[in-house]
Each structure stands twice: as structure tokens, then as C-alpha cells.
PDB file of C-alpha atoms and ligand atoms in Angstrom:
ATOM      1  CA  UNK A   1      -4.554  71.449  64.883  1.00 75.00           C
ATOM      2  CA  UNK A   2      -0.597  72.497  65.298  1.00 78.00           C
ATOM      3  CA  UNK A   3       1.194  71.565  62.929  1.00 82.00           C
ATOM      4  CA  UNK A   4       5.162  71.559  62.564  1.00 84.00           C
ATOM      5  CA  UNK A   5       5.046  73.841  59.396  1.00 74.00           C
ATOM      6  CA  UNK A   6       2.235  75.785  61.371  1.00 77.00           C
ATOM      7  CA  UNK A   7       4.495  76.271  64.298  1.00 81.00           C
ATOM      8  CA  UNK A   8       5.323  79.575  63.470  1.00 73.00           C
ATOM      9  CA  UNK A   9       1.869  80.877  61.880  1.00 73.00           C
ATOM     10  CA  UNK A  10       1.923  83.908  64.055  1.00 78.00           C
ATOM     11  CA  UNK A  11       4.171  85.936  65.495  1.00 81.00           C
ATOM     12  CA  UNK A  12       3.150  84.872  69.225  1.00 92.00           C
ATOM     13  CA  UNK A  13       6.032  82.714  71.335  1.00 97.00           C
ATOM     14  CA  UNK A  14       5.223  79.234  70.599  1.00 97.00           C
ATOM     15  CA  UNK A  15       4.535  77.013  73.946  1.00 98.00           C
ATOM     16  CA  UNK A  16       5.501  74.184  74.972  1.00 98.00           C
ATOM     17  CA  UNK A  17       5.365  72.383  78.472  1.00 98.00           C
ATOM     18  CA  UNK A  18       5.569  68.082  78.718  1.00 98.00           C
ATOM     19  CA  UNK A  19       3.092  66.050  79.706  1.00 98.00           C
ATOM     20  CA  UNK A  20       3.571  62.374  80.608  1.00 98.00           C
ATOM     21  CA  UNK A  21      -0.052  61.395  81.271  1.00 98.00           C
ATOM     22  CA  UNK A  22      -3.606  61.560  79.504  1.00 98.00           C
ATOM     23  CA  UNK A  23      -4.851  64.101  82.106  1.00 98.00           C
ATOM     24  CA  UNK A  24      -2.311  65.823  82.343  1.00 98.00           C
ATOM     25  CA  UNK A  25      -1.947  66.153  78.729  1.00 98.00           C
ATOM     26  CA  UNK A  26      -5.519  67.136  78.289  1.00 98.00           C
ATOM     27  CA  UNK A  27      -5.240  70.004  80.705  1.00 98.00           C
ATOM     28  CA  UNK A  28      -1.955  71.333  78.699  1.00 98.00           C
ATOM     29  CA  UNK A  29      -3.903  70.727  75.526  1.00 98.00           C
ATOM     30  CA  UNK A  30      -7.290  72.793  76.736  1.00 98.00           C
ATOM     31  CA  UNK A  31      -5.259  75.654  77.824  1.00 98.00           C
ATOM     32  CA  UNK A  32      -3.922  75.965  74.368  1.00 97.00           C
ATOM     33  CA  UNK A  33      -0.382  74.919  74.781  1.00 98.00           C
ATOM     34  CA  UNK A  34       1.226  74.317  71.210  1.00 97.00           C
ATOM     35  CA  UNK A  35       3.449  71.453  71.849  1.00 98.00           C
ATOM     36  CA  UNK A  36       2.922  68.523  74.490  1.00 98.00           C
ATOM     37  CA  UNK A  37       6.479  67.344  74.387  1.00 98.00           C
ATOM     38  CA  UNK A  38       6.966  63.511  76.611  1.00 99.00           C
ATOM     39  CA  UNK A  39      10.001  64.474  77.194  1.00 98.00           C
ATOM     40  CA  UNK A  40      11.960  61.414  78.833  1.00 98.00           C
ATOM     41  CA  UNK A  41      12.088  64.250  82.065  1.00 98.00           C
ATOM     42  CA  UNK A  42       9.516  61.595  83.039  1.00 98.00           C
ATOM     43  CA  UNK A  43      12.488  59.410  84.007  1.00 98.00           C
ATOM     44  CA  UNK A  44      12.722  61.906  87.295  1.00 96.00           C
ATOM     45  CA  UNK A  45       9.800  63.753  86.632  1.00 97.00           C
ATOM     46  CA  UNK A  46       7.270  60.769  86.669  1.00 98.00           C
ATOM     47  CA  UNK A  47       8.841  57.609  87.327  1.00 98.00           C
ATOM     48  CA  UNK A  48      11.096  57.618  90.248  1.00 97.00           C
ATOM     49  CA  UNK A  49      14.690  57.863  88.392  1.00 97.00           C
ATOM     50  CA  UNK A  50      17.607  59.631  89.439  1.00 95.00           C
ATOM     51  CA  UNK A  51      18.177  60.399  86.100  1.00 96.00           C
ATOM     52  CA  UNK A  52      16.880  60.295  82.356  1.00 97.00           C
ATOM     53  CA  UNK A  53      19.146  57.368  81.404  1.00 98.00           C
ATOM     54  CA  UNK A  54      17.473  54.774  82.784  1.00 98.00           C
ATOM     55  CA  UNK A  55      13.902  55.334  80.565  1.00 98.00           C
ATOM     56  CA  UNK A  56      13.078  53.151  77.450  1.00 98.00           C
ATOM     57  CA  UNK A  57      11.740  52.972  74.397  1.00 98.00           C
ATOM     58  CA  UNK A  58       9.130  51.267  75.577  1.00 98.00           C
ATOM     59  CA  UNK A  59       8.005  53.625  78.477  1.00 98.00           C
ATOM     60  CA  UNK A  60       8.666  56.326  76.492  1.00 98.00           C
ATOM     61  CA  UNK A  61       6.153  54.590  73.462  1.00 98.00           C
ATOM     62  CA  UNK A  62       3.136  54.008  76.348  1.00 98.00           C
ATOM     63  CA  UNK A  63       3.580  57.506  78.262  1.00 98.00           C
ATOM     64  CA  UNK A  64       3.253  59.295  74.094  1.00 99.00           C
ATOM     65  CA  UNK A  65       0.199  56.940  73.620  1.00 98.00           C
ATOM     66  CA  UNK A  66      -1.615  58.262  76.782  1.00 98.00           C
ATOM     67  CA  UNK A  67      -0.894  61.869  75.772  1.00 98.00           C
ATOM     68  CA  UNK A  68      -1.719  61.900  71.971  1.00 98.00           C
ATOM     69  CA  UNK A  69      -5.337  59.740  72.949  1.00 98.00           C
ATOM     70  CA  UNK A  70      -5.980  63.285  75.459  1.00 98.00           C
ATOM     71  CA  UNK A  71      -4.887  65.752  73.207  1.00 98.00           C
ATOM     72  CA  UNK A  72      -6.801  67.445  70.277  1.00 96.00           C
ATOM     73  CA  UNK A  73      -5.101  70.649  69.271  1.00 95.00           C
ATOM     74  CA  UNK A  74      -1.478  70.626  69.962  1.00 97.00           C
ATOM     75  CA  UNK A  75       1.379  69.204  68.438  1.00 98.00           C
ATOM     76  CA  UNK A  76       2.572  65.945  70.576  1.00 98.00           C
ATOM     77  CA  UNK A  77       6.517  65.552  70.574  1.00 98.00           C
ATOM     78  CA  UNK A  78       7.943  62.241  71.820  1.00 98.00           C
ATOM     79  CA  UNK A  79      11.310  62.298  73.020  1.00 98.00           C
ATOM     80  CA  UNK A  80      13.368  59.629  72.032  1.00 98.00           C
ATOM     81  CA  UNK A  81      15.361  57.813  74.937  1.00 98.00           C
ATOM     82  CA  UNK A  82      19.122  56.941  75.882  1.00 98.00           C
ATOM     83  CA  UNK A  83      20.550  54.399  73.102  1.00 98.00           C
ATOM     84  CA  UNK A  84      17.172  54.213  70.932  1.00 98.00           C
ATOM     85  CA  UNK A  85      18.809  56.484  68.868  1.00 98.00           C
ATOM     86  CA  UNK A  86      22.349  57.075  68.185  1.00 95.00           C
ATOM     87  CA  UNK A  87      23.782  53.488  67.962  1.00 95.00           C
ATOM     88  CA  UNK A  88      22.878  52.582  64.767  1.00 95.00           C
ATOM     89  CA  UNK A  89      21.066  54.268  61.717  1.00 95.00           C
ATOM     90  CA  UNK A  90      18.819  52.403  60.710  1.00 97.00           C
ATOM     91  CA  UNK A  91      17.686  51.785  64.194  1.00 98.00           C
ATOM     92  CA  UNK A  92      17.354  54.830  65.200  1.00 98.00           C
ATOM     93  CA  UNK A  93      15.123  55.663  62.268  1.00 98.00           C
ATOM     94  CA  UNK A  94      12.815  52.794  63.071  1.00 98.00           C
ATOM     95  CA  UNK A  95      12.387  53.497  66.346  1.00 98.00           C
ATOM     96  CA  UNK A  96      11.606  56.999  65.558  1.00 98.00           C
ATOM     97  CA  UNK A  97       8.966  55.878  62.824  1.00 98.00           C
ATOM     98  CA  UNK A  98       7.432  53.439  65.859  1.00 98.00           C
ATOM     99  CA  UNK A  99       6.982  56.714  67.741  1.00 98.00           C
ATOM    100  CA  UNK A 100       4.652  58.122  65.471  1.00 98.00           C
ATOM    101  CA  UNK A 101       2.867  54.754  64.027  1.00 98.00           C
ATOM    102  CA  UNK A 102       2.468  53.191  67.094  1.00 98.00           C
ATOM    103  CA  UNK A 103       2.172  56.128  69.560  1.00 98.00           C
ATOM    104  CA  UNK A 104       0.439  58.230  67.452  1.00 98.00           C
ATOM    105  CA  UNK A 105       3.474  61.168  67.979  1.00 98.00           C
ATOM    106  CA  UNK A 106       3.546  63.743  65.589  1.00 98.00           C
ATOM    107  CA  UNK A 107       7.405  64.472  65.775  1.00 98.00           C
ATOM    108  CA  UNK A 108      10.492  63.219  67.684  1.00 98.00           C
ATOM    109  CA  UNK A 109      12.682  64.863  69.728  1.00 98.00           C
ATOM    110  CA  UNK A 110      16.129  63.885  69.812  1.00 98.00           C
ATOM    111  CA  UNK A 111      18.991  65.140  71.483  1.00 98.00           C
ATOM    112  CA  UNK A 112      21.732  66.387  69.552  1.00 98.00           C
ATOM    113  CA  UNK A 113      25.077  66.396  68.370  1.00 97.00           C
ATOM    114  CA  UNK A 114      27.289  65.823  65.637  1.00 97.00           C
ATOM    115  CA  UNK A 115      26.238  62.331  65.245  1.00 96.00           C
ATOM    116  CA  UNK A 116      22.793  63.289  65.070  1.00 98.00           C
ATOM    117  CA  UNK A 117      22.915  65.469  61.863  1.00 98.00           C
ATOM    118  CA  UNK A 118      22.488  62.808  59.508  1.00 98.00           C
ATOM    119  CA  UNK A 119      20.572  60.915  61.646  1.00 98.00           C
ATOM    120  CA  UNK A 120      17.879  63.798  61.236  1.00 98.00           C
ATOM    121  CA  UNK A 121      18.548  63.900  57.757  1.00 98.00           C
ATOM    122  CA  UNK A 122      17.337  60.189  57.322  1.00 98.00           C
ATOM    123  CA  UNK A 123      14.817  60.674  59.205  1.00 98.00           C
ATOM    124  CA  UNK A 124      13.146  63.991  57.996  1.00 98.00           C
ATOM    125  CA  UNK A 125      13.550  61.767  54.302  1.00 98.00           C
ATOM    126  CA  UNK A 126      11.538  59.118  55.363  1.00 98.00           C
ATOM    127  CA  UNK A 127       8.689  61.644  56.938  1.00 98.00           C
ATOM    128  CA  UNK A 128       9.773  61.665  60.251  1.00 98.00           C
ATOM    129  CA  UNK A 129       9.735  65.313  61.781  1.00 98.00           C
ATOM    130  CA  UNK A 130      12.717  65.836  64.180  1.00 98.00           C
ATOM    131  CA  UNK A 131      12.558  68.609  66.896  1.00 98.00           C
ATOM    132  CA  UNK A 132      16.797  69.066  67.731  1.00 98.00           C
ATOM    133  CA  UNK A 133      18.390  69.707  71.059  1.00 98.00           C
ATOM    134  CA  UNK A 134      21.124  71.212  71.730  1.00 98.00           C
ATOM    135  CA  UNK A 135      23.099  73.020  74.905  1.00 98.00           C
ATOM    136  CA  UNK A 136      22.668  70.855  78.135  1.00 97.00           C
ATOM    137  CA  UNK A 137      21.691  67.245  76.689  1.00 97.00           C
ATOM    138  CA  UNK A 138      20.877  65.844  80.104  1.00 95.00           C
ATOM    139  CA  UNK A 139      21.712  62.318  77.791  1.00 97.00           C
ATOM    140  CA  UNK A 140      24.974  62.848  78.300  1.00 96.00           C
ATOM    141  CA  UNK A 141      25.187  63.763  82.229  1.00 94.00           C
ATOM    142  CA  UNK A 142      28.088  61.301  82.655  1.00 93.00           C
ATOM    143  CA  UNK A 143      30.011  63.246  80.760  1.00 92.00           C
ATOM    144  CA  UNK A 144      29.391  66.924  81.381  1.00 89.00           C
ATOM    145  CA  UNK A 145      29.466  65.895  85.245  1.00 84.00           C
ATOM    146  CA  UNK A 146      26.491  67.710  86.304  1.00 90.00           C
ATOM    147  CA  UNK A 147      23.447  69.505  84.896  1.00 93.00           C
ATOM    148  CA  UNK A 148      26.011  72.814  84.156  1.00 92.00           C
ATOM    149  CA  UNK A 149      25.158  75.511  81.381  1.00 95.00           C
ATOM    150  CA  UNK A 150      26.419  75.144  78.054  1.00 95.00           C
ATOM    151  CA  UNK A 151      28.181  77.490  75.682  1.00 95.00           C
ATOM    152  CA  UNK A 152      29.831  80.113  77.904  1.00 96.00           C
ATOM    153  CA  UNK A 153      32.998  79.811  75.960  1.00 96.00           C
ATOM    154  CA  UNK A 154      33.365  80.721  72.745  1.00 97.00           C
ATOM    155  CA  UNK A 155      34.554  77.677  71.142  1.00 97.00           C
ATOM    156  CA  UNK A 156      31.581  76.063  72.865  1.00 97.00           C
ATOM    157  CA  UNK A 157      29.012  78.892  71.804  1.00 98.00           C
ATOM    158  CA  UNK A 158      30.258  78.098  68.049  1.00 98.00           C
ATOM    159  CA  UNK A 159      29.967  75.064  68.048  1.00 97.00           C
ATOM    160  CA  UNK A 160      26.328  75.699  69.053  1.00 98.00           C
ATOM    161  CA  UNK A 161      25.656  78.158  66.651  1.00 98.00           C
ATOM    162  CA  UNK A 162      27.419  75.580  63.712  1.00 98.00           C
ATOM    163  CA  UNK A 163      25.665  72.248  64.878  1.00 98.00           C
ATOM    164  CA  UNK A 164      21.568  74.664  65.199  1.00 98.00           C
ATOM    165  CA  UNK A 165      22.945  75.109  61.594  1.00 98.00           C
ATOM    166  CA  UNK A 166      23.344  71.944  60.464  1.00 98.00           C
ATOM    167  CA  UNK A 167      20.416  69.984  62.203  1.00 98.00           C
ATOM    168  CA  UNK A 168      18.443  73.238  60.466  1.00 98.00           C
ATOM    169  CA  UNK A 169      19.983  72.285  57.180  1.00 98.00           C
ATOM    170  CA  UNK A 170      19.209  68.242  57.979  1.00 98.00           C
ATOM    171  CA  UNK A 171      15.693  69.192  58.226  1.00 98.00           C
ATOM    172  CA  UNK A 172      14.520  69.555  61.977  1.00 98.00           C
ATOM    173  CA  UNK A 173      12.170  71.597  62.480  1.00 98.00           C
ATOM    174  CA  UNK A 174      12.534  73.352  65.466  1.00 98.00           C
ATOM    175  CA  UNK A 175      15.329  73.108  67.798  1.00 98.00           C
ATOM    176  CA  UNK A 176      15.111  73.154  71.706  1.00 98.00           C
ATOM    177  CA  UNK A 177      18.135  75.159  73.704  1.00 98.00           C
ATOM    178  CA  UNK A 178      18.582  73.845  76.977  1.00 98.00           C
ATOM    179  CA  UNK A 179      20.732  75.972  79.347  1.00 97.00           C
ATOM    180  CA  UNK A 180      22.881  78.501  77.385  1.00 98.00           C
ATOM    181  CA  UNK A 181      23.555  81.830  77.924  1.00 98.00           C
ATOM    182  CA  UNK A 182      20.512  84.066  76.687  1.00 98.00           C
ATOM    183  CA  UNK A 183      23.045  86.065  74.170  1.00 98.00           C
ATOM    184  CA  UNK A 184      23.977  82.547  72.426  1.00 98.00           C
ATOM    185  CA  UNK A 185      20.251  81.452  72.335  1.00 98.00           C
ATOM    186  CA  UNK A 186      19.147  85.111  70.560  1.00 98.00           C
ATOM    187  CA  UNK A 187      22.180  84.506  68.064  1.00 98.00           C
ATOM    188  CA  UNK A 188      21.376  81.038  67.113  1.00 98.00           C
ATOM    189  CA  UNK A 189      17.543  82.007  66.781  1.00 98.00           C
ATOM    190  CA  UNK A 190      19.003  84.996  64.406  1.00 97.00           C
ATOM    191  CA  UNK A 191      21.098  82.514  62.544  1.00 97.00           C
ATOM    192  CA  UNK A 192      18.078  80.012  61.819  1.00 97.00           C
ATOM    193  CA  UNK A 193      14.854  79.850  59.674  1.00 95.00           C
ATOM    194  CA  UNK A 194      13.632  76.930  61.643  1.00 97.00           C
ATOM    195  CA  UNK A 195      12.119  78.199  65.204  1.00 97.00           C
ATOM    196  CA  UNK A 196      14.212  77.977  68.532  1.00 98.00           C
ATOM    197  CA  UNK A 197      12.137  76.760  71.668  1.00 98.00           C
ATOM    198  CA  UNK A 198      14.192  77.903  74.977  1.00 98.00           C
ATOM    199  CA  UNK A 199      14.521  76.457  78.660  1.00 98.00           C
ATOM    200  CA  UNK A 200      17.037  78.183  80.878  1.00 98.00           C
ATOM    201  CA  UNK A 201      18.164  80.115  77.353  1.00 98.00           C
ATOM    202  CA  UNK A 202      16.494  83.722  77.992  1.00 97.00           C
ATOM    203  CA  UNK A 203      13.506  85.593  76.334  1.00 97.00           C
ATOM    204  CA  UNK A 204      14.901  86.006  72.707  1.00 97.00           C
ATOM    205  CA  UNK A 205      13.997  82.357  71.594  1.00 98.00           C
ATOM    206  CA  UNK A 206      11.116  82.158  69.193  1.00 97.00           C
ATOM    207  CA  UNK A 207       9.315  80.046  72.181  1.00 97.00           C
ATOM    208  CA  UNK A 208       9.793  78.310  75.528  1.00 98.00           C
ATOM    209  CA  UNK A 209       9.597  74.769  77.327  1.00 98.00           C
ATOM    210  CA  UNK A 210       9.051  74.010  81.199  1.00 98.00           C
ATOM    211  CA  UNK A 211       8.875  70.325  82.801  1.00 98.00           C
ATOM    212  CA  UNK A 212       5.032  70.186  83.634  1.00 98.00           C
ATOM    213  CA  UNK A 213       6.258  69.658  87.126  1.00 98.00           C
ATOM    214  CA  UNK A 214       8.400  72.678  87.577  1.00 98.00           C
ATOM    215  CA  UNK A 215       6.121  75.159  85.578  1.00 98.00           C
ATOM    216  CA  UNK A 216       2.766  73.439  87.932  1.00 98.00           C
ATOM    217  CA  UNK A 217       4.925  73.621  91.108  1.00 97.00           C
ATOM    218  CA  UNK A 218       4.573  69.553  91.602  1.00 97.00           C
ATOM    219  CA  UNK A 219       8.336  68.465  92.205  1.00 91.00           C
ATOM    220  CA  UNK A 220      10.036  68.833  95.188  1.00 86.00           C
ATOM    221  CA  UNK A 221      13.022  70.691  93.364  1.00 86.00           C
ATOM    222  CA  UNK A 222      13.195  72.843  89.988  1.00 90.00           C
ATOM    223  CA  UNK A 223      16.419  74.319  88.541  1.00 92.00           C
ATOM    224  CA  UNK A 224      16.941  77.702  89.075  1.00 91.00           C
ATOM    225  CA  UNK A 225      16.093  79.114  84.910  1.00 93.00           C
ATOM    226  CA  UNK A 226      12.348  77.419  85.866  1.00 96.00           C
ATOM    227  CA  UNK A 227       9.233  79.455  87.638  1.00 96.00           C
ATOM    228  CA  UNK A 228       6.580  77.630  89.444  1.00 96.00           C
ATOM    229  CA  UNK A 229       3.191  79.176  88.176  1.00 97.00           C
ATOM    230  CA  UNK A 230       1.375  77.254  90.601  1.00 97.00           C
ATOM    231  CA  UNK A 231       1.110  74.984  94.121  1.00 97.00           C
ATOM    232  CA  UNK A 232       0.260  71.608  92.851  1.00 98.00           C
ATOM    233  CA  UNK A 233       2.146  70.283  95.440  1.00 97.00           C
ATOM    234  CA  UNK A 234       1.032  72.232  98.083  1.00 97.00           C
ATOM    235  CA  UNK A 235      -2.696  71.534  96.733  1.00 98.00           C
ATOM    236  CA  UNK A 236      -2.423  68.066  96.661  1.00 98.00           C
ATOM    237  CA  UNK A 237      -0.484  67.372 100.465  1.00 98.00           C
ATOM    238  CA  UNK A 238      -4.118  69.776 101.533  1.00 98.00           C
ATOM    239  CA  UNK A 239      -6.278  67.202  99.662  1.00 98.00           C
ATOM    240  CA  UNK A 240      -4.339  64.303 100.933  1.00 98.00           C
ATOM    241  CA  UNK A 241      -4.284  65.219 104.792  1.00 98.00           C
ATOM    242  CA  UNK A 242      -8.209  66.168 104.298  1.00 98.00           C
ATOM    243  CA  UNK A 243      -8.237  63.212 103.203  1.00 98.00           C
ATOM    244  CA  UNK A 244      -6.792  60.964 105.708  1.00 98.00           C
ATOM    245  CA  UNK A 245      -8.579  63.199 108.608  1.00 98.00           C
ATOM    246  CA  UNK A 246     -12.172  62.593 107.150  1.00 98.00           C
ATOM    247  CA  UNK A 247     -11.555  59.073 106.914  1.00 98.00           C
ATOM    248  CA  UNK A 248     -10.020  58.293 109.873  1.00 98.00           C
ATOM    249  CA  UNK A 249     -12.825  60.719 112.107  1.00 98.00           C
ATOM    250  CA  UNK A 250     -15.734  59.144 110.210  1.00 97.00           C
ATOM    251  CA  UNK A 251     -16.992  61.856 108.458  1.00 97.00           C
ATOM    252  CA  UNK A 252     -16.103  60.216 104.986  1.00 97.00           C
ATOM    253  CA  UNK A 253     -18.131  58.470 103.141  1.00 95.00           C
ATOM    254  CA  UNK A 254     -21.071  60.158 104.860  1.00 94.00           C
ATOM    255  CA  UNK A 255     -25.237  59.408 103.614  1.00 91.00           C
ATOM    256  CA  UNK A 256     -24.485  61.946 100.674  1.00 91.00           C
ATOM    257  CA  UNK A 257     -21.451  59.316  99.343  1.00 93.00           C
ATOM    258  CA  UNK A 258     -23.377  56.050  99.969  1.00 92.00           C
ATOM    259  CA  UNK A 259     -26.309  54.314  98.547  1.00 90.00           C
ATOM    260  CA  UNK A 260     -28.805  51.958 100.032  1.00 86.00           C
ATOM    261  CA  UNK A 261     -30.787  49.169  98.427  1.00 87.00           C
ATOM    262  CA  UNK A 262     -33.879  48.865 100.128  1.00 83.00           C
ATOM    263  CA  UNK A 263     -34.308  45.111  99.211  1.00 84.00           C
ATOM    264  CA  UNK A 264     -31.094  43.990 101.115  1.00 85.00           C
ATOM    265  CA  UNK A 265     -32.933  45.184 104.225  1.00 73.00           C
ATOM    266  CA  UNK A 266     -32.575  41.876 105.495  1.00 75.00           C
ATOM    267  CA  UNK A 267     -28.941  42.264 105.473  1.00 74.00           C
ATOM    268  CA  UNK A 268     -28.779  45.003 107.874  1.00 64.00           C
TER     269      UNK A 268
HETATM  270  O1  KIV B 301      12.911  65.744  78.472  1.00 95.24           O
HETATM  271  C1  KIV B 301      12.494  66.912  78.485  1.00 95.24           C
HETATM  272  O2  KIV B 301      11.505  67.256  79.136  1.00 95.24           O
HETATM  273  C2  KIV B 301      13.233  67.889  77.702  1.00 95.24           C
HETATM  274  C3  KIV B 301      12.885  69.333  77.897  1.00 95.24           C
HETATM  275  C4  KIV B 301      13.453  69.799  79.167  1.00 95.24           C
HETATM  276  C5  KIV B 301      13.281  70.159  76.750  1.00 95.24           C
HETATM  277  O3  KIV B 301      14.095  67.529  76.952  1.00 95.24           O
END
């Protein structure tokens, strides 16, 4: 089993994709991903939202459940939501705790800022592991206006590098970098004993992160730092039309999908 002190066992890239739902989770899990992170992506991802303000504790809570009951080997990370952390200490540490005693997570994510380092402090204490974020914090969309990289200048990229510092120092364990340029990313995983996990932040991170959907080719759109490894999409509008054609020319359910009691003869 993965483990967050294990993370870094061997000198492979750690991996890490989300998963939102028990079968999805166990196909992430069988393939040997390290890390299932429910990331609250689900908010566009999986449950309709234009955004990932809108998800809640609670959705968050039932989606982690699902995905730690289908996976065995890897490491399941729960993201925590918009305002269940942030607002108030104590709060933020119970919610966290709920992650892992009532969800069955194994660490929280949470994303990051200055407000967060002793936040992650409190909750390391308490035996909470806390996976950091820092770079684009989709969280706070309304105030970055837009989904735009992060640390291109250099009071920005220092601030970076001091706040990976901090969080390392507060105890996270690992620390995700979401859309900064690849030279920042390879500093700050220089700088730090604690591993970096990248997404749109270049090959010299110590592993990487896709949205399930993106990495499976299932959404409709994926941001440009993302490759789509697959067709899901394209798969499943095949399956779907096959579908609708078999049904609707009679050829499904044929003899092969149907059963027959011979003592309702009479109904017949
Ligand atoms: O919510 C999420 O899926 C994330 C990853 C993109 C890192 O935060």
C-alpha cells in the first residue's frame, strides 16, 4: 500500500490522476497509479459545474467514500472544497479529520496560500496529512480572472518558491504545482525535501497529476499543458449510437439476452 512517507521509495515519478467514482477509481488503482486524488475538478469534471466553487463538503465526503471502498494500493487524496477550509481553524481541521474518518481518505489536499501555512501545521499535529497547492488555485478564479499561469514574474515566482517552503516546513507532504513555468517548478522541487507533483509545471517535478477526464480523453475540452492518452469519449458516443440502432431495429435483446420460463407457457 502507498503510503505518504512511502511516496518517494524509489526514484520513479510518482503518479497521480483523480478519480471521482468507484470504477473509475478501481481502474486507476489496478494500473498502479500512486495517488487517486478526488480532486473537487469533479465540480466540472463530474457534476455539471461551471466551476469548482460551487462543490461541498459533503459531495466531496461521498465522491472520497466511493473511491477509497475501490481502491487497494494507492494512496487516496481528498481535496478539500471552497470555504471548508480557510474560514476558521478549527473548522477547517475538523473537516479535514471528517475526510479521513468518515471517507476513509488517507490525506487532504488543500489549496494554498499564506493563510494555509498554519492551517497545515494544525493539521499535520493532529495526524492529518496535507498534500499543498500552490500556482493556479482554481479556488480563487474570481480573483486571478481566468485559469492564467502563475509565477512568470519574479516577485510571483518567489513568492512560490517561499510559501513550497513554508507549507514544507508546516508539514505537508507533498505539494502539487498547478500551472507555472517549468523553470519555477524544477527550482521549487530543488528547494524542497518534501516531493513536488506537477500539472501544466514541466518534466522536472518529482511526479505528475492529470484530471481523469483529460488524461482518458472523456471531456469535451482539456487545457492545453494536458495530453489525452485515450478516446473515452469517442468510445463511448460508438457504444451509445450502437446502442440506440440495435434497439430501435430490433436486434437487441435478441434469444441470446432473454430467458424463457417454460411454466408461464400459458402466458404466451
Ligand atoms: O481538483 C483537482 O483535480 C486538482 C488537480 C488538478 C491537481 O486540484
Amino acid at each position: 500500500m502507498t503510503t505518504t512517507r512511502g511516496l518517494r521509495e524509489d526514484d520513479d515519478p510518482i503518479t497521480m490522476l483523480t478519480a471521482y467514482d468507484a470504477p473509475t477509481a478501481a481502474v486507476v488503482d489496478e494500473a498502479g497509479i500512486d495517488v487517486v486524488l478526488v480532486g473537487d475538478s469533479m465540480g466540472n469534471a463530474a457534476l455539471g459545474y461551471d466551476s469548482t466553487l460551487p462543490v461541498t463538503f459533503d459531495e466531496v465526503a461521498s465522491r472520497t467514500a466511493a473511491v477509497a471502498r475501490a481502491t487497494g494500493d494507492a494512496l487516496v487524496v481528498a481535496d478539500m472544497p471552497f470555504l471548508s477550509f480557510g474560514v476558521d481553524e478549527a473548522e477547517s481541521v475538523r473537516n479535514a479529520g471528517r475526510l479521513l474518518k468518515e471517507a476513509n481518505a488517507d490525506a487532504v489536499k488543500i489549496e494554498s496560500g499564506p493563510h494555509t501555512v498554519e492551517t497545515t501545521r494544525r493539521m499535520t499535529e493532529v495526524g492529518i496529512p496535507v498534500m499543498a497547492h500552490l500556482g493556479l488555485t482554481p479556488q480563487h478564479v474570481n480573483q486571478l480572472g481566468g485559469y492564467t499561469r502563475q509565477g512568470t514574474e519574479q516577485d510571483a515566482a518567489e513568492e512560490i518558491i517561499d510559501l513550497a517552503g513554508a507549507h514544507a516546513d508546516a508539514g505537508a507532504f507533498a505539494l502539487v504545482l498547478e500551472h507555472v513555468p517549468a523553470n519555477l517548478a524544477g527550482a521549487v522541487t530543488e528547494a524542497l525535501s518534501i516531493p513536488t507533483i506537477g500539472i501544466g509545471a514541466g518534466p522536472d517535478c518529482d511526479g505528475q497529476v492529470l484530471v481523469i477526464n483529460d488524461a482518458v480523453g472523456l471531456g469535451e475540452w482539456s487545457p492545453p499543458f494536458a495530453k489525452q492518452f485515450g478516446d473515452v469519449r469517442g468510445e463511448m458516443v460508438d457504444a451509445v449510437e450502437a446502442y440506440k440502432e440495435a434497439v430501435t431495429s430490433g436486434e437487441f435483446p435478441s434469444e441470446e439476452h432473454s430467458h424463457v420460463e417454460e411454466d408461464l407457457d400459458d402466458l404466451y
